[in-house]
Amino acid sequence: MKLGARILKTGIAITLSLLLGEFLSLPSPIFAAIAAVFAIQPSIYRSYLTILEQIQANVIGAASAVCFGLIFGTHPIIIGFTAVVVIAVNLKLRINNTIGLALVTVIAIMENPGDNFVEYALIRFGTVLLGVFSAFIVNLIFIPPKYETRLYYKIVSTTEEIIKWIRMNLYHASEHTLLKEDIEKMKDNVAKMNQIFDFYKEERTYSTKKRFVKSRKLVLFRQMITVTTRALTTLKLLHRVENDLQVMPQQFQDLIKSEVECLLMYHEQVLLKFIGKLRVQPTTTVPNEACVGKRALIDKFMQYKIYDNDEENKVIYHIFPLISVIIEYSEELEHLDKLIDTFQNYHKDANSFDINHQRQED
């Protein structure tokens, strides 16, 4: 089991909030630790946005707890009713993510009030805020995430897995049930890629020059994710029409294999070019078609006769989406290749990637 940065940061934030609570002689530092757990976020920018929302939610929770506590007392029924009101207010203000912490504030204030209820409420409110700020400090200082590196290696590892399974499927070496299970895992990996991309997109840049470079990198990474998604779609269709493809003429099957294999090699080369491991000639132009077999594939498919009876056309109907996906995969690869060439041929120094040699994944 591998411990991620967020797990370590959560532990550090809990420790820091408890130590600060004891140092300030707060009566119940445990509430600061609970608040710290809610406040830990995967990026500094999200942590900044979260702390603003959580301060707002804590004010709502504390104000509601004090008002209902002074007017109606602190009977368990009143605490439950106050919680309902706080949830409704948070939903109305569209700060759903902070409902849990607002309820912690309500319970912290109303569960065991002292003689001076208002003073007690302020202390508990401050205790919860201490946990929030502790988490923010940890997010700001400890283990800052390198989403550029994480995103690149997540794309590479997912793409390598997809390419491996496509090759196995082309030569009928894959086990049907096992591949079906792995396709679901690869779907999850693509979803994680998009999540890391969002984190990377949210990272703040304060220089105009760096913002321009960042925008170019975002375009590249987004296209890389698109190409990987197209590769996964190709794998899913190859898996789905595997039996139909085997009843097609051998010449057509060979065309499919050669075209897809060409695209896989092209994809691997593009990934190497992306980080500068493949030489790029400034004078080299990208061909109109990534693989010469694409046109031959279309021409060959168009030669097949369409019958009047749809039952006789079933195989053709099933194969047609595969041809379409292969063409889309090819076009997205060509577009990515052009983007990388443009990126690397202009402003080379400014456009270097901050990617470590050591893989950083989840």
Coordinates of C-alpha atoms in Angstrom, one line a residue:
M1 CA 0.0 0.0 0.0
K2 CA 1.4 3.4 -1.0
L3 CA 0.6 6.5 1.1
G4 CA -0.2 9.5 -1.0
A5 CA 0.6 13.1 -0.3
R6 CA -2.9 13.9 0.8
I7 CA -2.9 11.1 3.4
L8 CA 0.4 12.4 4.9
K9 CA -0.9 16.0 4.9
T10 CA -4.0 15.0 6.7
G11 CA -1.9 13.4 9.5
I12 CA 0.3 16.4 9.7
A13 CA -2.7 18.8 9.8
I14 CA -4.3 16.8 12.6
T15 CA -1.1 16.8 14.6
L16 CA -0.6 20.5 14.1
S17 CA -4.1 21.4 15.1
L18 CA -3.9 19.3 18.3
L19 CA -0.6 20.8 19.2
L20 CA -1.8 24.4 18.6
G21 CA -5.0 23.6 20.6
E22 CA -2.9 22.4 23.6
F23 CA -0.5 25.3 23.3
L24 CA -3.5 27.8 23.4
S25 CA -5.1 25.8 26.3
L26 CA -8.3 25.3 24.3
P27 CA -10.8 23.1 26.2
S28 CA -11.6 20.7 23.4
P29 CA -8.8 20.6 20.7
I30 CA -10.3 17.5 19.3
F31 CA -12.7 19.8 17.3
A32 CA -9.8 21.5 15.7
A33 CA -8.5 18.1 14.6
I34 CA -11.9 17.2 13.1
A35 CA -12.1 20.5 11.3
A36 CA -8.5 19.9 9.9
V37 CA -9.7 16.7 8.3
F38 CA -12.5 18.4 6.5
A39 CA -10.2 21.3 5.3
I40 CA -7.4 19.3 3.6
Q41 CA -7.6 19.7 -0.2
P42 CA -5.5 18.3 -3.0
S43 CA -4.2 21.7 -4.3
I44 CA -3.2 25.0 -2.8
Y45 CA -5.8 26.9 -4.9
R46 CA -8.6 24.6 -3.8
S47 CA -7.5 24.9 -0.2
Y48 CA -7.7 28.7 -0.6
L49 CA -11.3 28.5 -2.0
T50 CA -12.2 26.0 0.7
I51 CA -11.0 28.1 3.6
L52 CA -13.2 31.0 2.4
E53 CA -16.3 28.7 2.2
Q54 CA -15.5 27.1 5.5
I55 CA -15.2 30.4 7.3
Q56 CA -18.6 31.3 5.9
A57 CA -20.1 28.0 6.9
N58 CA -18.6 28.2 10.4
V59 CA -20.1 31.6 10.9
I60 CA -23.5 30.3 9.8
G61 CA -23.1 27.2 12.1
A62 CA -21.9 29.3 15.1
A63 CA -24.5 32.0 14.7
S64 CA -27.4 29.5 14.4
A65 CA -26.1 27.5 17.4
V66 CA -25.9 30.6 19.5
C67 CA -29.3 31.9 18.5
F68 CA -31.2 28.7 19.0
G69 CA -29.2 27.9 22.1
L70 CA -30.0 31.2 23.8
I71 CA -33.7 31.1 22.8
F72 CA -34.6 27.4 23.0
G73 CA -31.8 25.8 25.0
T74 CA -29.6 22.9 24.0
H75 CA -31.9 19.9 24.2
P76 CA -31.0 17.2 21.6
I77 CA -34.2 18.0 19.7
I78 CA -33.1 21.6 19.4
I79 CA -29.6 20.6 18.3
G80 CA -31.2 18.4 15.6
F81 CA -33.5 21.2 14.4
T82 CA -30.6 23.6 14.4
A83 CA -28.6 21.2 12.2
V84 CA -31.5 21.0 9.7
V85 CA -31.6 24.8 9.5
V86 CA -27.9 25.1 9.0
I87 CA -28.0 22.4 6.2
A88 CA -30.9 24.4 4.5
V89 CA -28.9 27.7 4.7
N90 CA -25.8 26.1 3.2
L91 CA -27.7 24.5 0.4
K92 CA -29.4 27.8 -0.3
L93 CA -26.0 29.5 -0.5
R94 CA -24.6 26.6 -2.6
I95 CA -21.8 25.7 -0.3
N96 CA -22.7 22.1 0.0
N97 CA -19.1 20.9 0.5
T98 CA -18.9 22.7 3.9
I99 CA -22.1 21.3 5.4
G100 CA -20.2 18.7 7.4
L101 CA -17.9 21.3 9.0
A102 CA -20.8 23.6 9.8
L103 CA -22.5 20.8 11.6
V104 CA -19.4 20.1 13.6
T105 CA -19.5 23.7 14.7
V106 CA -23.1 23.4 15.7
I107 CA -22.5 20.3 17.8
A108 CA -19.3 21.7 19.3
I109 CA -21.1 24.7 20.6
M110 CA -24.4 23.1 21.7
E111 CA -23.3 19.7 23.0
N112 CA -22.1 20.8 26.5
P113 CA -22.6 24.6 27.0
G114 CA -21.1 26.3 30.1
D115 CA -22.5 29.0 32.3
N116 CA -21.4 31.7 29.9
F117 CA -22.9 30.4 26.7
V118 CA -21.7 33.1 24.3
E119 CA -18.1 33.0 25.6
Y120 CA -18.2 29.2 25.3
A121 CA -19.5 29.4 21.8
L122 CA -16.8 31.8 20.7
I123 CA -14.1 29.5 22.1
R124 CA -15.5 26.5 20.3
F125 CA -15.9 28.6 17.1
G126 CA -12.3 29.6 17.3
T127 CA -11.2 26.0 18.0
V128 CA -12.9 24.9 14.7
L129 CA -11.3 27.8 12.8
L130 CA -7.9 26.8 14.2
G131 CA -8.3 23.4 12.6
V132 CA -9.2 25.0 9.3
F133 CA -6.2 27.3 9.3
S134 CA -3.9 24.4 10.4
A135 CA -5.0 22.5 7.3
F136 CA -4.4 25.5 5.1
I137 CA -0.9 26.0 6.4
V138 CA -0.1 22.4 5.8
N139 CA -1.5 22.6 2.2
L140 CA 0.6 25.7 1.7
I141 CA 3.9 24.4 3.1
F142 CA 4.1 20.6 3.1
I143 CA 4.5 18.4 0.0
P144 CA 3.3 20.9 -2.7
P145 CA 1.7 18.8 -5.5
K146 CA 3.5 18.6 -8.9
Y147 CA 0.5 18.1 -11.1
E148 CA 2.4 18.6 -14.3
T149 CA 4.5 15.5 -13.5
R150 CA 1.6 13.5 -12.1
L151 CA -0.6 14.3 -15.1
Y152 CA 2.1 13.3 -17.6
Y153 CA 2.9 10.0 -16.0
K154 CA -0.8 9.2 -15.5
I155 CA -1.4 9.7 -19.2
V156 CA 1.6 7.6 -20.1
S157 CA 0.8 4.7 -17.8
T158 CA -2.8 4.6 -18.9
T159 CA -1.9 4.9 -22.6
E160 CA 0.7 2.1 -22.3
E161 CA -1.9 -0.2 -20.7
I162 CA -4.4 0.6 -23.5
I163 CA -1.8 0.0 -26.2
K164 CA -0.8 -3.3 -24.7
W165 CA -4.4 -4.5 -24.6
I166 CA -5.1 -3.3 -28.2
R167 CA -2.0 -5.3 -29.5
M168 CA -3.1 -8.4 -27.6
N169 CA -6.7 -8.1 -29.0
L170 CA -5.4 -7.6 -32.6
Y171 CA -3.7 -10.9 -32.4
H172 CA -6.4 -12.7 -30.4
A173 CA -4.2 -13.1 -27.4
S174 CA -6.5 -11.5 -24.9
E175 CA -8.9 -13.3 -22.6
H176 CA -12.4 -11.9 -23.1
T177 CA -13.6 -11.6 -19.5
L178 CA -10.3 -10.3 -18.2
L179 CA -10.1 -7.6 -20.9
K180 CA -13.7 -6.5 -20.0
E181 CA -12.7 -6.0 -16.4
D182 CA -9.5 -4.1 -17.3
I183 CA -11.5 -1.8 -19.7
E184 CA -13.5 -0.7 -16.6
K185 CA -10.3 0.0 -14.7
M186 CA -9.0 2.0 -17.7
K187 CA -12.2 4.0 -17.7
D188 CA -11.5 4.9 -14.1
N189 CA -7.9 5.9 -15.0
V190 CA -9.2 8.2 -17.7
A191 CA -11.5 9.8 -15.1
K192 CA -8.5 10.3 -12.8
M193 CA -6.6 11.8 -15.6
N194 CA -9.3 14.4 -16.1
Q195 CA -9.4 15.1 -12.4
I196 CA -5.6 15.7 -12.2
F197 CA -5.9 17.9 -15.3
D198 CA -8.5 20.0 -13.4
F199 CA -6.1 20.3 -10.5
Y200 CA -3.3 21.3 -12.8
K201 CA -5.5 23.8 -14.6
E202 CA -6.4 25.4 -11.2
E203 CA -2.7 26.0 -10.2
R204 CA -2.2 29.7 -10.1
T205 CA 0.5 31.6 -12.2
Y206 CA 1.2 35.2 -11.4
S207 CA 3.4 36.1 -14.4
T208 CA 1.9 37.1 -17.7
K209 CA 4.6 35.1 -19.5
K210 CA 4.0 32.0 -17.4
R211 CA 0.3 32.3 -17.9
F212 CA 0.8 32.2 -21.6
V213 CA 3.0 29.2 -21.4
K214 CA 0.6 27.5 -19.0
S215 CA -2.3 28.0 -21.5
R216 CA -0.2 26.3 -24.2
K217 CA 0.6 23.4 -22.0
L218 CA -3.1 23.0 -21.0
V219 CA -4.0 22.7 -24.7
L220 CA -1.3 20.0 -25.1
F221 CA -2.4 18.0 -22.1
R222 CA -6.0 18.3 -23.0
Q223 CA -5.2 16.9 -26.5
M224 CA -3.1 14.1 -25.0
I225 CA -6.1 13.1 -22.8
T226 CA -8.4 13.2 -25.9
V227 CA -6.0 10.9 -27.8
T228 CA -5.8 8.5 -25.0
T229 CA -9.6 8.5 -24.8
R230 CA -9.8 7.7 -28.5
A231 CA -7.4 4.8 -28.0
L232 CA -9.6 3.4 -25.2
T233 CA -12.7 3.8 -27.5
T234 CA -10.8 1.9 -30.2
L235 CA -10.0 -0.9 -27.7
K236 CA -13.6 -1.1 -26.6
L237 CA -14.9 -1.4 -30.1
L238 CA -12.2 -4.0 -31.1
H239 CA -13.3 -6.0 -28.0
R240 CA -17.0 -5.6 -28.9
V241 CA -16.7 -6.6 -32.6
E242 CA -14.0 -9.2 -32.2
N243 CA -16.2 -12.1 -33.5
D244 CA -17.6 -10.0 -36.4
L245 CA -14.1 -9.0 -37.5
Q246 CA -13.0 -12.6 -37.7
V247 CA -15.6 -13.4 -40.3
M248 CA -14.5 -10.6 -42.5
P249 CA -12.1 -11.4 -45.4
Q250 CA -8.4 -11.9 -44.3
Q251 CA -7.3 -9.0 -46.5
F252 CA -9.6 -6.7 -44.6
Q253 CA -8.5 -8.0 -41.2
D254 CA -4.9 -7.5 -42.2
L255 CA -5.7 -3.9 -43.2
I256 CA -7.3 -3.3 -39.8
K257 CA -4.3 -4.7 -38.0
S258 CA -1.7 -2.8 -40.0
E259 CA -3.6 0.5 -39.6
V260 CA -4.1 0.1 -35.9
E261 CA -0.6 -1.1 -35.3
C262 CA 0.7 1.9 -37.2
L263 CA -1.4 4.2 -35.0
L264 CA -0.1 2.6 -31.9
M265 CA 3.5 3.1 -32.9
Y266 CA 2.7 6.7 -33.9
H267 CA 1.1 7.2 -30.5
E268 CA 4.2 5.9 -28.7
Q269 CA 6.5 8.2 -30.7
V270 CA 4.3 11.2 -30.0
L271 CA 4.6 10.6 -26.3
L272 CA 8.4 10.4 -26.5
K273 CA 8.4 13.6 -28.6
F274 CA 6.3 15.3 -26.0
I275 CA 9.1 15.2 -23.4
G276 CA 12.0 15.7 -25.9
K277 CA 13.1 12.1 -26.2
L278 CA 12.4 12.0 -29.9
R279 CA 14.3 14.4 -32.2
V280 CA 12.1 17.0 -33.9
Q281 CA 13.3 18.5 -37.1
P282 CA 12.0 22.1 -37.6
T283 CA 11.6 21.5 -41.3
T284 CA 9.7 18.3 -41.0
T285 CA 6.0 18.5 -42.0
V286 CA 3.4 16.3 -40.7
P287 CA 1.7 14.2 -43.4
N288 CA -2.0 14.6 -44.1
E289 CA -2.5 11.0 -42.9
A290 CA -0.7 9.4 -40.0
C291 CA -0.6 6.0 -41.7
V292 CA -0.9 5.3 -45.4
G293 CA -3.3 2.4 -44.7
K294 CA -6.1 4.7 -43.6
R295 CA -7.2 5.5 -47.1
A296 CA -6.8 1.9 -48.2
L297 CA -8.9 0.8 -45.2
I298 CA -11.8 3.2 -46.1
D299 CA -11.6 2.2 -49.8
K300 CA -11.7 -1.5 -48.9
F301 CA -14.6 -1.1 -46.6
M302 CA -16.6 0.8 -49.1
Q303 CA -16.3 -2.1 -51.6
Y304 CA -18.5 -4.3 -49.6
K305 CA -22.0 -4.8 -50.9
I306 CA -25.0 -3.5 -49.0
Y307 CA -27.9 -6.0 -49.2
D308 CA -31.5 -5.2 -49.1
N309 CA -32.0 -7.4 -46.1
D310 CA -30.6 -5.8 -42.9
E311 CA -30.0 -9.2 -41.4
E312 CA -27.3 -9.8 -44.1
N313 CA -25.7 -6.5 -43.3
K314 CA -25.3 -7.0 -39.6
V315 CA -21.5 -7.6 -39.8
I316 CA -21.0 -4.5 -42.0
Y317 CA -23.1 -2.4 -39.5
H318 CA -21.1 -3.6 -36.6
I319 CA -17.7 -3.0 -38.3
F320 CA -18.6 0.5 -39.5
P321 CA -18.3 2.3 -36.0
L322 CA -14.8 0.6 -35.7
I323 CA -13.7 2.2 -39.0
S324 CA -15.0 5.6 -37.8
V325 CA -13.2 5.4 -34.4
I326 CA -9.9 4.4 -36.1
I327 CA -10.2 7.4 -38.3
E328 CA -10.9 9.7 -35.4
Y329 CA -8.0 8.2 -33.4
S330 CA -5.7 8.9 -36.4
E331 CA -6.9 12.5 -36.8
E332 CA -6.6 13.3 -33.1
L333 CA -3.0 11.9 -33.1
E334 CA -2.1 14.0 -36.1
H335 CA -3.5 17.1 -34.3
L336 CA -1.5 16.3 -31.2
D337 CA 1.7 15.8 -33.3
K338 CA 1.2 19.2 -34.9
L339 CA 0.6 20.9 -31.5
I340 CA 3.8 19.3 -30.1
D341 CA 5.9 20.4 -33.1
T342 CA 4.6 24.0 -32.8
F343 CA 5.2 24.0 -29.0
Q344 CA 8.8 22.7 -29.3
N345 CA 9.8 24.8 -32.3
Y346 CA 8.9 28.1 -30.7
H347 CA 10.0 29.6 -27.4
K348 CA 11.9 26.4 -26.5
D349 CA 13.4 27.7 -23.3
A350 CA 10.1 29.2 -21.9
N351 CA 8.1 26.2 -22.9
S352 CA 10.0 23.5 -21.1
F353 CA 8.0 21.0 -19.0
D354 CA 8.4 20.6 -15.3
I355 CA 8.4 16.8 -15.4
N356 CA 10.5 14.7 -13.1
H357 CA 12.2 11.5 -14.3
Q358 CA 10.7 9.6 -11.4
R359 CA 7.0 8.6 -11.9
Q360 CA 4.5 10.4 -9.7
E361 CA 1.1 8.8 -9.8
D362 CA -1.8 8.5 -7.3

